[in-house]
Amino acid sequence: MKVMVVGGGGREHAIIKALKKSPEIEKLYALPGNGGISRDAECVNIGAKDIDGIVEFAKNTGIDYAVVAPDDPLVLGAVDALNAVGIECFGPTKAAAIIEGSKVFSKNLMKKYSIPTAAYETFDDMDSAIAYLNTIPAPVVVKADGLALGKGVIIAQTRDEAIEAVRSMMADKLFGESGSRVVIEEFLEGPEVSVLAFTDGNTLVPMVSSMDHKRAGDNDTGLNTGGMGAIAPNPYYTADIAAECMDKIFMPTVNAMKAEGRTFKGCLYFGLMLTANGPKVIEYNCRFGDPETQAVLPLLESDLFTVMRAVSAGKLSETEVKFADKHSCTLVLASNGYPGKYDTGFEISGECDTNASVYIAGAKREGEKLYTAGGRVLAVSCIGDTLKDAVDASYREAEKISFENKYFRHDIGARALKA
Ligand code: AMP
Ligand code: GLY
């Protein structure tokens, strides 16, 4: 079969490397992919948000199956457009992708179906939002309604900071139209867990849990990034908590989406916080997480393509989804300065052991050589019998890769090792 993956980051590279193992796939395309992905799939220069271009390419090339990985095309309706020309897809329709596309939608869904989440109010008028802030204590969390490249969340330590956050979103349009509505919510505390789950709209199968490391600096300091590393499984996520989440969060969400006429098929991502009052949903994503996918998929023993097709066919209950009983660590190598300003264009050299997976996020290729082309350049993922083995192996392997201005955190997995 001819399969295309929409997207072009480290997550897509991990998906492509997993799909490559499937005997059923003859040819893999990435739209647009990147210089590193071009070693594993044919990259086609069509942007992930160019829905018309994606559909045209798929029709003309005779694509049999499409995996739409990033949030933007999903929220824009890429799956609906591909389905309309008869192409089967992994990923939710536009109606279901709203679970990530609108925080107001997802918060209201959780309220309606009693799914545990932070208490909140929503506002589409700045004066009312500010009046409300004057009645509640800080810290408080201000969130733009729509997609904002993962940056639309401001944790305000004081009331003044919260008011400033609302002004920047609603008056100054810091995140464009995404901020024309805001959610103001209770500040929660506790370890965070990411759970990616396969669901066909009826059955849900959680993948191995994971922990992202969102801040740029060691010990969770500095700016928020797209993620500087991940480990899996997350030691805070015990079997008891997993059972509670299945019962109170995961299945209620799948059933709620179905009841709303928005059946969700694809990968549903639960961003959870394990609070003193039990697990609560911090966010939903309508897709695989980045960099969690780079830590989770290396542990998948089942054929990813078989699982994806079972999801889109509504036959997940008949399919085995098996993960290795091991540990995984993903270390992101970034360009110094990320998520702020950074220089690119430096040659990437070095080879990792064949047991390590290298997933390229931001690189361009010239001949056989790769050059840095993004903030997050690549991720090195290693598996071990213990978390410590996995973490040590990732750091050891990452040392073998060099490029000018290479930057990485030194404490990926440290918090988990202490748990
Ligand atoms: P989000 O984009 O919704 O995942 O939020 C980004 C990050 O902000 C999360 O990973 C949390 O660390 C933090 N965050 C979001 N909502 C809350 C909350 N209600 N209380 C505390 N931290 C939060
Ligand atoms: N790692 C967080 C995300 O993918 O949104």
Short mmCIF file of C-alpha atoms and ligand atoms in Angstrom, two decimals:
data_model
loop_
_atom_site.label_atom_id
_atom_site.label_comp_id
_atom_site.label_asym_id
_atom_site.label_seq_id
_atom_site.Cartn_x
_atom_site.Cartn_y
_atom_site.Cartn_z
CA MET A 1 0.00 0.00 0.00
CA LYS A 2 0.97 3.61 -0.54
CA VAL A 3 0.83 5.56 2.70
CA MET A 4 1.39 9.25 3.37
CA VAL A 5 2.10 10.98 6.65
CA VAL A 6 1.19 14.65 6.95
CA GLY A 7 3.64 16.65 9.06
CA GLY A 8 7.35 17.23 9.29
CA GLY A 9 8.79 17.04 12.81
CA GLY A 10 10.34 14.52 15.17
CA ARG A 11 6.95 13.02 15.98
CA GLU A 12 6.29 12.34 12.30
CA HIS A 13 9.75 10.81 11.93
CA ALA A 14 8.96 8.43 14.81
CA ILE A 15 5.62 7.50 13.21
CA ILE A 16 7.30 6.94 9.85
CA LYS A 17 10.05 4.77 11.32
CA ALA A 18 7.42 2.65 13.07
CA LEU A 19 5.29 2.38 9.91
CA LYS A 20 8.35 1.37 7.87
CA LYS A 21 8.41 -1.92 9.78
CA SER A 22 5.02 -2.89 8.40
CA PRO A 23 5.22 -5.46 5.60
CA GLU A 24 2.01 -4.06 4.13
CA ILE A 25 3.48 -0.69 3.22
CA GLU A 26 5.30 -0.51 -0.12
CA LYS A 27 5.83 3.22 -0.29
CA LEU A 28 5.84 6.00 2.31
CA TYR A 29 5.50 9.72 1.65
CA ALA A 30 5.88 12.63 4.07
CA LEU A 31 4.19 16.01 3.47
CA PRO A 32 6.35 18.02 3.86
CA GLY A 33 8.69 15.84 5.99
CA ASN A 34 12.21 17.20 6.53
CA GLY A 35 15.80 16.51 5.57
CA GLY A 36 16.14 13.68 8.07
CA ILE A 37 12.80 12.10 7.26
CA SER A 38 13.84 12.01 3.58
CA ARG A 39 16.08 9.07 4.45
CA ASP A 40 13.02 7.02 5.42
CA ALA A 41 10.22 8.37 3.22
CA GLU A 42 9.81 10.38 0.05
CA CYS A 43 9.30 13.99 1.13
CA VAL A 44 6.92 16.10 -0.90
CA ASN A 45 7.03 19.84 -0.54
CA ILE A 46 3.40 20.41 0.43
CA GLY A 47 2.75 22.20 3.72
CA ALA A 48 0.77 20.44 6.46
CA LYS A 49 -1.87 23.21 6.38
CA ASP A 50 -2.34 23.12 2.60
CA ILE A 51 -5.45 20.94 2.66
CA ASP A 52 -6.20 21.34 -1.08
CA GLY A 53 -2.59 20.51 -1.95
CA ILE A 54 -2.64 17.44 0.30
CA VAL A 55 -5.85 16.11 -1.24
CA GLU A 56 -4.63 16.78 -4.81
CA PHE A 57 -1.38 14.95 -4.13
CA ALA A 58 -3.14 12.01 -2.51
CA LYS A 59 -5.54 11.61 -5.43
CA ASN A 60 -2.88 11.96 -8.12
CA THR A 61 -0.49 9.57 -6.39
CA GLY A 62 -3.05 6.90 -5.58
CA ILE A 63 -2.48 7.08 -1.83
CA ASP A 64 -4.27 4.22 -0.03
CA TYR A 65 -4.00 5.49 3.53
CA ALA A 66 -3.12 8.78 5.21
CA VAL A 67 -1.90 9.57 8.70
CA VAL A 68 -2.57 13.18 9.64
CA ALA A 69 -0.29 13.90 12.60
CA PRO A 70 -0.26 17.64 13.49
CA ASP A 71 -3.06 19.60 15.14
CA ASP A 72 -3.46 22.30 12.46
CA PRO A 73 -4.53 20.12 9.52
CA LEU A 74 -6.77 18.03 11.80
CA VAL A 75 -8.54 21.12 13.12
CA LEU A 76 -8.80 22.45 9.54
CA GLY A 77 -10.54 19.26 8.40
CA ALA A 78 -7.83 17.38 6.49
CA VAL A 79 -9.37 14.03 7.40
CA ASP A 80 -12.82 15.07 6.18
CA ALA A 81 -11.34 16.31 2.90
CA LEU A 82 -9.36 13.10 2.34
CA ASN A 83 -12.30 10.89 3.31
CA ALA A 84 -14.44 12.82 0.82
CA VAL A 85 -12.22 11.57 -2.03
CA GLY A 86 -12.26 8.03 -0.65
CA ILE A 87 -8.96 7.96 1.23
CA GLU A 88 -8.97 6.23 4.58
CA CYS A 89 -7.19 8.17 7.35
CA PHE A 90 -5.79 7.87 10.83
CA GLY A 91 -6.90 10.96 12.71
CA PRO A 92 -10.12 12.62 13.88
CA THR A 93 -12.54 14.55 11.72
CA LYS A 94 -12.82 18.30 12.12
CA ALA A 95 -15.89 17.87 14.33
CA ALA A 96 -13.88 15.69 16.73
CA ALA A 97 -10.59 17.62 16.51
CA ILE A 98 -12.36 20.53 18.21
CA ILE A 99 -11.50 18.75 21.47
CA GLU A 100 -8.05 20.34 20.99
CA GLY A 101 -9.06 23.18 18.68
CA SER A 102 -11.21 24.92 21.27
CA LYS A 103 -10.44 24.95 24.97
CA VAL A 104 -13.88 26.44 25.61
CA PHE A 105 -15.39 23.39 23.90
CA SER A 106 -13.27 20.91 25.86
CA LYS A 107 -13.87 22.60 29.21
CA ASN A 108 -17.63 22.69 28.60
CA LEU A 109 -17.55 19.04 27.52
CA MET A 110 -15.83 18.05 30.76
CA LYS A 111 -18.30 20.05 32.83
CA LYS A 112 -21.31 18.54 31.03
CA TYR A 113 -20.06 14.96 31.44
CA SER A 114 -18.52 15.35 34.93
CA ILE A 115 -14.96 14.63 33.79
CA PRO A 116 -12.50 15.92 36.43
CA THR A 117 -10.68 19.09 35.41
CA ALA A 118 -9.65 22.44 36.90
CA ALA A 119 -12.58 24.72 37.84
CA TYR A 120 -12.98 27.47 35.24
CA GLU A 121 -14.98 30.23 33.62
CA THR A 122 -14.94 31.25 29.95
CA PHE A 123 -15.15 34.79 28.58
CA ASP A 124 -15.53 36.43 25.19
CA ASP A 125 -15.52 39.92 26.63
CA MET A 126 -12.42 41.42 28.22
CA ASP A 127 -14.15 43.59 30.81
CA SER A 128 -16.06 40.64 32.24
CA ALA A 129 -12.85 38.56 32.32
CA ILE A 130 -11.06 41.27 34.29
CA ALA A 131 -14.01 41.80 36.62
CA TYR A 132 -13.95 38.06 37.35
CA LEU A 133 -10.19 38.07 38.02
CA ASN A 134 -10.79 40.74 40.66
CA THR A 135 -12.97 38.29 42.58
CA ILE A 136 -10.62 35.27 42.71
CA PRO A 137 -7.22 34.60 44.30
CA ALA A 138 -3.95 34.10 42.38
CA PRO A 139 -2.20 32.04 41.09
CA VAL A 140 -4.58 31.51 38.22
CA VAL A 141 -4.22 30.12 34.70
CA VAL A 142 -5.28 32.07 31.60
CA LYS A 143 -5.71 30.13 28.34
CA ALA A 144 -6.45 31.31 24.82
CA ASP A 145 -9.37 29.35 23.36
CA GLY A 146 -7.80 28.27 20.07
CA LEU A 147 -4.52 26.77 18.84
CA ALA A 148 -1.52 28.92 19.74
CA LEU A 149 1.52 26.75 18.95
CA GLY A 150 1.44 25.45 22.51
CA LYS A 151 2.04 28.96 23.85
CA GLY A 152 -1.50 30.06 24.66
CA VAL A 153 -1.31 29.19 28.37
CA ILE A 154 -0.16 31.77 30.91
CA ILE A 155 0.28 30.83 34.56
CA ALA A 156 -0.21 34.11 36.40
CA GLN A 157 1.29 34.24 39.88
CA THR A 158 -0.46 37.50 40.75
CA ARG A 159 -3.77 39.18 39.89
CA ASP A 160 -1.91 41.88 37.93
CA GLU A 161 -0.13 39.27 35.83
CA ALA A 162 -3.47 37.59 35.14
CA ILE A 163 -5.07 40.86 34.03
CA GLU A 164 -2.05 41.56 31.81
CA ALA A 165 -2.40 38.06 30.30
CA VAL A 166 -6.07 38.64 29.49
CA ARG A 167 -5.26 42.05 27.92
CA SER A 168 -2.44 40.57 25.81
CA MET A 169 -4.75 37.86 24.47
CA MET A 170 -8.01 39.77 24.08
CA ALA A 171 -6.93 43.34 23.27
CA ASP A 172 -3.39 42.99 21.86
CA LYS A 173 -4.26 39.73 20.05
CA LEU A 174 -0.97 38.09 21.06
CA PHE A 175 -2.28 34.78 19.66
CA GLY A 176 -4.49 36.28 16.94
CA GLU A 177 -8.09 35.08 16.84
CA SER A 178 -7.20 32.17 19.15
CA GLY A 179 -7.37 34.66 22.01
CA SER A 180 -10.72 36.26 21.24
CA ARG A 181 -12.18 33.90 23.84
CA VAL A 182 -10.30 32.90 26.98
CA VAL A 183 -10.59 30.30 29.71
CA ILE A 184 -9.63 31.35 33.23
CA GLU A 185 -9.00 28.36 35.42
CA GLU A 186 -7.94 27.19 38.82
CA PHE A 187 -4.21 26.55 39.29
CA LEU A 188 -3.58 22.86 39.99
CA GLU A 189 -0.54 21.17 41.45
CA GLY A 190 0.90 17.69 41.13
CA PRO A 191 2.97 15.54 38.79
CA GLU A 192 1.97 15.72 35.13
CA VAL A 193 1.38 12.62 33.03
CA SER A 194 0.78 12.31 29.31
CA VAL A 195 -1.34 9.41 28.15
CA LEU A 196 -1.69 8.86 24.41
CA ALA A 197 -4.50 6.48 23.54
CA PHE A 198 -5.73 4.75 20.42
CA THR A 199 -9.48 5.00 20.08
CA ASP A 200 -11.93 4.08 17.34
CA GLY A 201 -14.76 5.95 19.02
CA ASN A 202 -15.98 2.97 21.04
CA THR A 203 -12.92 1.16 22.34
CA LEU A 204 -9.94 2.97 23.88
CA VAL A 205 -6.50 1.45 24.34
CA PRO A 206 -4.03 3.60 26.26
CA MET A 207 -0.41 3.49 25.20
CA VAL A 208 2.39 3.41 27.73
CA SER A 209 2.22 6.59 29.86
CA SER A 210 4.92 9.22 29.57
CA MET A 211 6.33 12.43 31.03
CA ASP A 212 7.18 15.47 28.93
CA HIS A 213 9.79 18.08 29.96
CA LYS A 214 8.38 21.34 28.68
CA ARG A 215 10.74 23.97 30.04
CA ALA A 216 13.93 24.94 28.24
CA GLY A 217 16.25 24.77 31.24
CA ASP A 218 17.38 22.20 33.78
CA ASN A 219 15.17 21.76 36.87
CA ASP A 220 12.15 23.05 34.93
CA THR A 221 13.41 26.59 34.58
CA GLY A 222 13.23 28.97 31.63
CA LEU A 223 10.69 29.32 28.87
CA ASN A 224 8.13 26.77 27.77
CA THR A 225 9.18 24.85 24.67
CA GLY A 226 7.61 22.24 22.43
CA GLY A 227 9.24 19.68 24.77
CA MET A 228 12.91 18.98 25.56
CA GLY A 229 12.61 15.30 26.30
CA ALA A 230 10.33 12.54 27.54
CA ILE A 231 10.44 9.31 29.44
CA ALA A 232 8.07 6.36 29.41
CA PRO A 233 6.42 4.85 31.34
CA ASN A 234 5.74 7.62 33.85
CA PRO A 235 6.45 6.24 37.37
CA TYR A 236 3.80 8.48 38.98
CA TYR A 237 1.15 6.77 36.88
CA THR A 238 0.51 3.63 38.93
CA ALA A 239 -1.84 0.79 37.96
CA ASP A 240 -4.43 2.14 40.40
CA ILE A 241 -4.30 5.61 38.91
CA ALA A 242 -4.46 4.13 35.41
CA ALA A 243 -7.63 2.23 36.35
CA GLU A 244 -9.15 5.38 37.84
CA CYS A 245 -8.33 7.37 34.70
CA MET A 246 -9.87 4.73 32.46
CA ASP A 247 -13.03 4.80 34.51
CA LYS A 248 -13.42 8.51 35.25
CA ILE A 249 -11.65 10.21 32.36
CA PHE A 250 -10.82 8.13 29.28
CA MET A 251 -14.04 6.22 28.63
CA PRO A 252 -16.25 9.13 29.73
CA THR A 253 -14.44 11.31 27.17
CA VAL A 254 -14.83 8.80 24.33
CA ASN A 255 -18.51 8.33 25.20
CA ALA A 256 -19.09 12.08 25.57
CA MET A 257 -17.67 12.76 22.11
CA LYS A 258 -19.89 10.06 20.65
CA ALA A 259 -22.95 11.42 22.46
CA GLU A 260 -22.18 14.88 21.04
CA GLY A 261 -22.15 13.47 17.50
CA ARG A 262 -18.38 13.99 17.33
CA THR A 263 -17.09 10.40 17.46
CA PHE A 264 -13.32 10.58 17.93
CA LYS A 265 -11.11 8.19 15.98
CA GLY A 266 -7.35 8.45 16.13
CA CYS A 267 -4.90 9.21 18.88
CA LEU A 268 -6.44 11.03 21.81
CA TYR A 269 -3.89 12.66 24.08
CA PHE A 270 -4.73 13.20 27.74
CA GLY A 271 -2.59 15.77 29.54
CA LEU A 272 -3.24 14.89 33.17
CA MET A 273 -2.27 16.32 36.52
CA LEU A 274 -2.23 13.97 39.49
CA THR A 275 -3.60 16.28 42.17
CA ALA A 276 -4.26 15.56 45.85
CA ASN A 277 -7.94 15.27 44.79
CA GLY A 278 -7.27 12.70 42.09
CA PRO A 279 -6.25 12.87 38.42
CA LYS A 280 -7.57 15.84 36.47
CA VAL A 281 -7.46 16.76 32.80
CA ILE A 282 -5.18 19.71 32.02
CA GLU A 283 -5.64 19.45 28.27
CA TYR A 284 -6.76 17.22 25.45
CA ASN A 285 -4.88 16.97 22.19
CA CYS A 286 -6.40 15.39 19.10
CA ARG A 287 -3.11 13.81 18.05
CA PHE A 288 0.12 12.14 19.10
CA GLY A 289 2.25 14.29 21.45
CA ASP A 290 5.67 15.60 20.57
CA PRO A 291 8.12 14.48 22.03
CA GLU A 292 6.09 11.80 23.88
CA THR A 293 5.62 9.84 20.65
CA GLN A 294 9.39 9.57 20.23
CA ALA A 295 9.52 7.86 23.66
CA VAL A 296 6.35 5.76 23.40
CA LEU A 297 6.46 4.30 19.88
CA PRO A 298 9.85 2.58 20.33
CA LEU A 299 8.12 0.48 23.01
CA LEU A 300 5.26 -0.58 20.71
CA GLU A 301 5.66 -4.23 19.75
CA SER A 302 2.54 -4.50 17.61
CA ASP A 303 2.52 -3.33 13.99
CA LEU A 304 1.56 0.37 14.10
CA PHE A 305 -0.05 0.25 10.68
CA THR A 306 -2.28 -2.66 11.70
CA VAL A 307 -3.37 -0.77 14.81
CA MET A 308 -4.02 2.43 12.85
CA ARG A 309 -6.15 0.62 10.31
CA ALA A 310 -8.11 -1.06 13.09
CA VAL A 311 -8.77 2.40 14.55
CA SER A 312 -10.04 3.87 11.31
CA ALA A 313 -12.11 0.76 10.55
CA GLY A 314 -13.71 0.81 14.01
CA LYS A 315 -12.22 -2.59 14.87
CA LEU A 316 -9.84 -1.72 17.66
CA SER A 317 -11.49 -4.21 20.04
CA GLU A 318 -10.41 -7.05 17.74
CA THR A 319 -6.77 -5.95 17.57
CA GLU A 320 -3.93 -6.62 19.95
CA VAL A 321 -1.88 -3.59 21.00
CA LYS A 322 1.23 -4.71 22.79
CA PHE A 323 3.99 -2.70 24.42
CA ALA A 324 7.36 -3.93 25.65
CA ASP A 325 7.73 -4.13 29.40
CA LYS A 326 10.73 -1.79 29.25
CA HIS A 327 11.64 1.85 29.72
CA SER A 328 12.36 4.54 27.23
CA CYS A 329 14.04 7.95 27.27
CA THR A 330 13.99 10.60 24.56
CA LEU A 331 16.48 13.43 24.72
CA VAL A 332 15.96 16.44 22.45
CA LEU A 333 19.00 18.17 20.98
CA ALA A 334 18.13 21.77 20.19
CA SER A 335 19.77 24.86 18.77
CA ASN A 336 21.16 27.07 21.52
CA GLY A 337 18.72 29.95 22.08
CA TYR A 338 15.56 27.92 21.41
CA PRO A 339 12.66 28.72 22.04
CA GLY A 340 13.94 32.25 21.42
CA LYS A 341 16.30 33.26 18.63
CA TYR A 342 18.89 30.81 17.35
CA ASP A 343 21.19 30.26 14.37
CA THR A 344 20.88 27.34 11.96
CA GLY A 345 22.72 25.88 8.99
CA PHE A 346 25.33 23.89 10.92
CA GLU A 347 26.38 20.44 9.76
CA ILE A 348 25.12 17.56 11.91
CA SER A 349 27.65 14.76 12.25
CA GLY A 350 28.06 11.54 14.16
CA GLU A 351 26.43 8.13 14.29
CA CYS A 352 24.52 6.51 17.12
CA ASP A 353 24.48 2.87 18.07
CA THR A 354 21.93 0.85 16.08
CA ASN A 355 19.94 0.31 19.29
CA ALA A 356 19.25 4.06 19.53
CA SER A 357 16.58 5.75 17.43
CA VAL A 358 17.38 9.17 16.04
CA TYR A 359 14.36 11.21 15.05
CA ILE A 360 15.03 14.36 13.06
CA ALA A 361 12.83 17.38 13.74
CA GLY A 362 14.57 20.36 12.18
CA ALA A 363 17.19 19.61 9.55
CA LYS A 364 17.72 20.07 5.85
CA ARG A 365 19.61 17.71 3.64
CA GLU A 366 22.19 18.52 1.00
CA GLY A 367 23.46 15.38 -0.70
CA GLU A 368 24.08 12.94 2.13
CA LYS A 369 24.74 15.66 4.71
CA LEU A 370 22.28 17.12 7.21
CA TYR A 371 22.33 20.71 8.45
CA THR A 372 20.42 22.19 11.38
CA ALA A 373 17.25 24.00 10.30
CA GLY A 374 15.13 24.41 13.40
CA GLY A 375 14.93 25.04 17.14
CA ARG A 376 14.48 21.42 18.04
CA VAL A 377 16.94 19.64 15.76
CA LEU A 378 16.56 15.98 16.65
CA ALA A 379 15.76 13.52 19.40
CA VAL A 380 17.69 10.47 20.51
CA SER A 381 15.54 7.68 22.00
CA CYS A 382 16.90 4.67 23.84
CA ILE A 383 15.24 1.71 25.54
CA GLY A 384 16.45 0.01 28.71
CA ASP A 385 15.40 -2.61 31.23
CA THR A 386 15.25 0.16 33.82
CA LEU A 387 14.54 3.86 33.49
CA LYS A 388 18.11 4.58 34.56
CA ASP A 389 19.48 2.36 31.78
CA ALA A 390 17.33 4.18 29.23
CA VAL A 391 18.31 7.64 30.47
CA ASP A 392 22.01 6.79 30.61
CA ALA A 393 21.91 5.29 27.12
CA SER A 394 20.21 8.37 25.65
CA TYR A 395 22.81 10.70 27.12
CA ARG A 396 25.64 8.43 26.00
CA GLU A 397 24.28 8.18 22.46
CA ALA A 398 23.47 11.89 22.21
CA GLU A 399 27.10 12.67 22.91
CA LYS A 400 28.01 10.98 19.65
CA ILE A 401 26.06 13.57 17.67
CA SER A 402 27.59 16.96 17.17
CA PHE A 403 26.63 20.25 15.62
CA GLU A 404 27.54 23.81 16.42
CA ASN A 405 25.35 25.41 19.13
CA LYS A 406 24.01 22.04 20.30
CA TYR A 407 21.89 22.52 23.41
CA PHE A 408 20.08 19.97 25.61
CA ARG A 409 18.78 19.59 29.12
CA HIS A 410 20.91 17.60 31.52
CA ASP A 411 18.07 16.33 33.70
CA ILE A 412 15.66 14.49 31.43
CA GLY A 413 14.25 11.67 33.54
CA ALA A 414 15.76 13.00 36.79
CA ARG A 415 12.41 13.76 38.39
CA ALA A 416 11.03 10.38 37.33
CA LEU A 417 14.07 8.61 38.75
CA LYS A 418 13.37 10.23 42.11
CA ALA A 419 9.68 9.27 42.09
P1 AMP B 1 -1.46 23.19 28.04
O1 AMP B 1 -1.00 23.88 26.78
O2 AMP B 1 -2.91 23.32 28.33
O3 AMP B 1 -0.90 21.80 28.14
O4 AMP B 1 -0.69 23.91 29.23
C1 AMP B 1 0.71 23.99 29.23
C2 AMP B 1 1.22 23.71 30.60
O5 AMP B 1 0.70 24.66 31.52
C3 AMP B 1 0.78 22.36 31.17
O6 AMP B 1 1.59 21.32 30.77
C4 AMP B 1 0.88 22.62 32.66
O7 AMP B 1 2.21 22.48 33.08
C5 AMP B 1 0.49 24.06 32.78
N1 AMP B 1 -0.93 24.19 33.15
C6 AMP B 1 -1.99 24.24 32.33
N2 AMP B 1 -3.14 24.34 33.02
C7 AMP B 1 -2.80 24.36 34.33
C8 AMP B 1 -3.53 24.45 35.56
N3 AMP B 1 -4.85 24.56 35.58
N4 AMP B 1 -2.84 24.43 36.73
C9 AMP B 1 -1.48 24.35 36.71
N5 AMP B 1 -0.75 24.27 35.60
C10 AMP B 1 -1.38 24.26 34.42
N1 GLY B 2 4.14 17.41 24.36
C1 GLY B 2 2.99 18.20 24.38
C2 GLY B 2 2.24 18.21 23.13
O1 GLY B 2 2.48 17.46 22.22
O2 GLY B 2 1.32 19.01 23.04
#
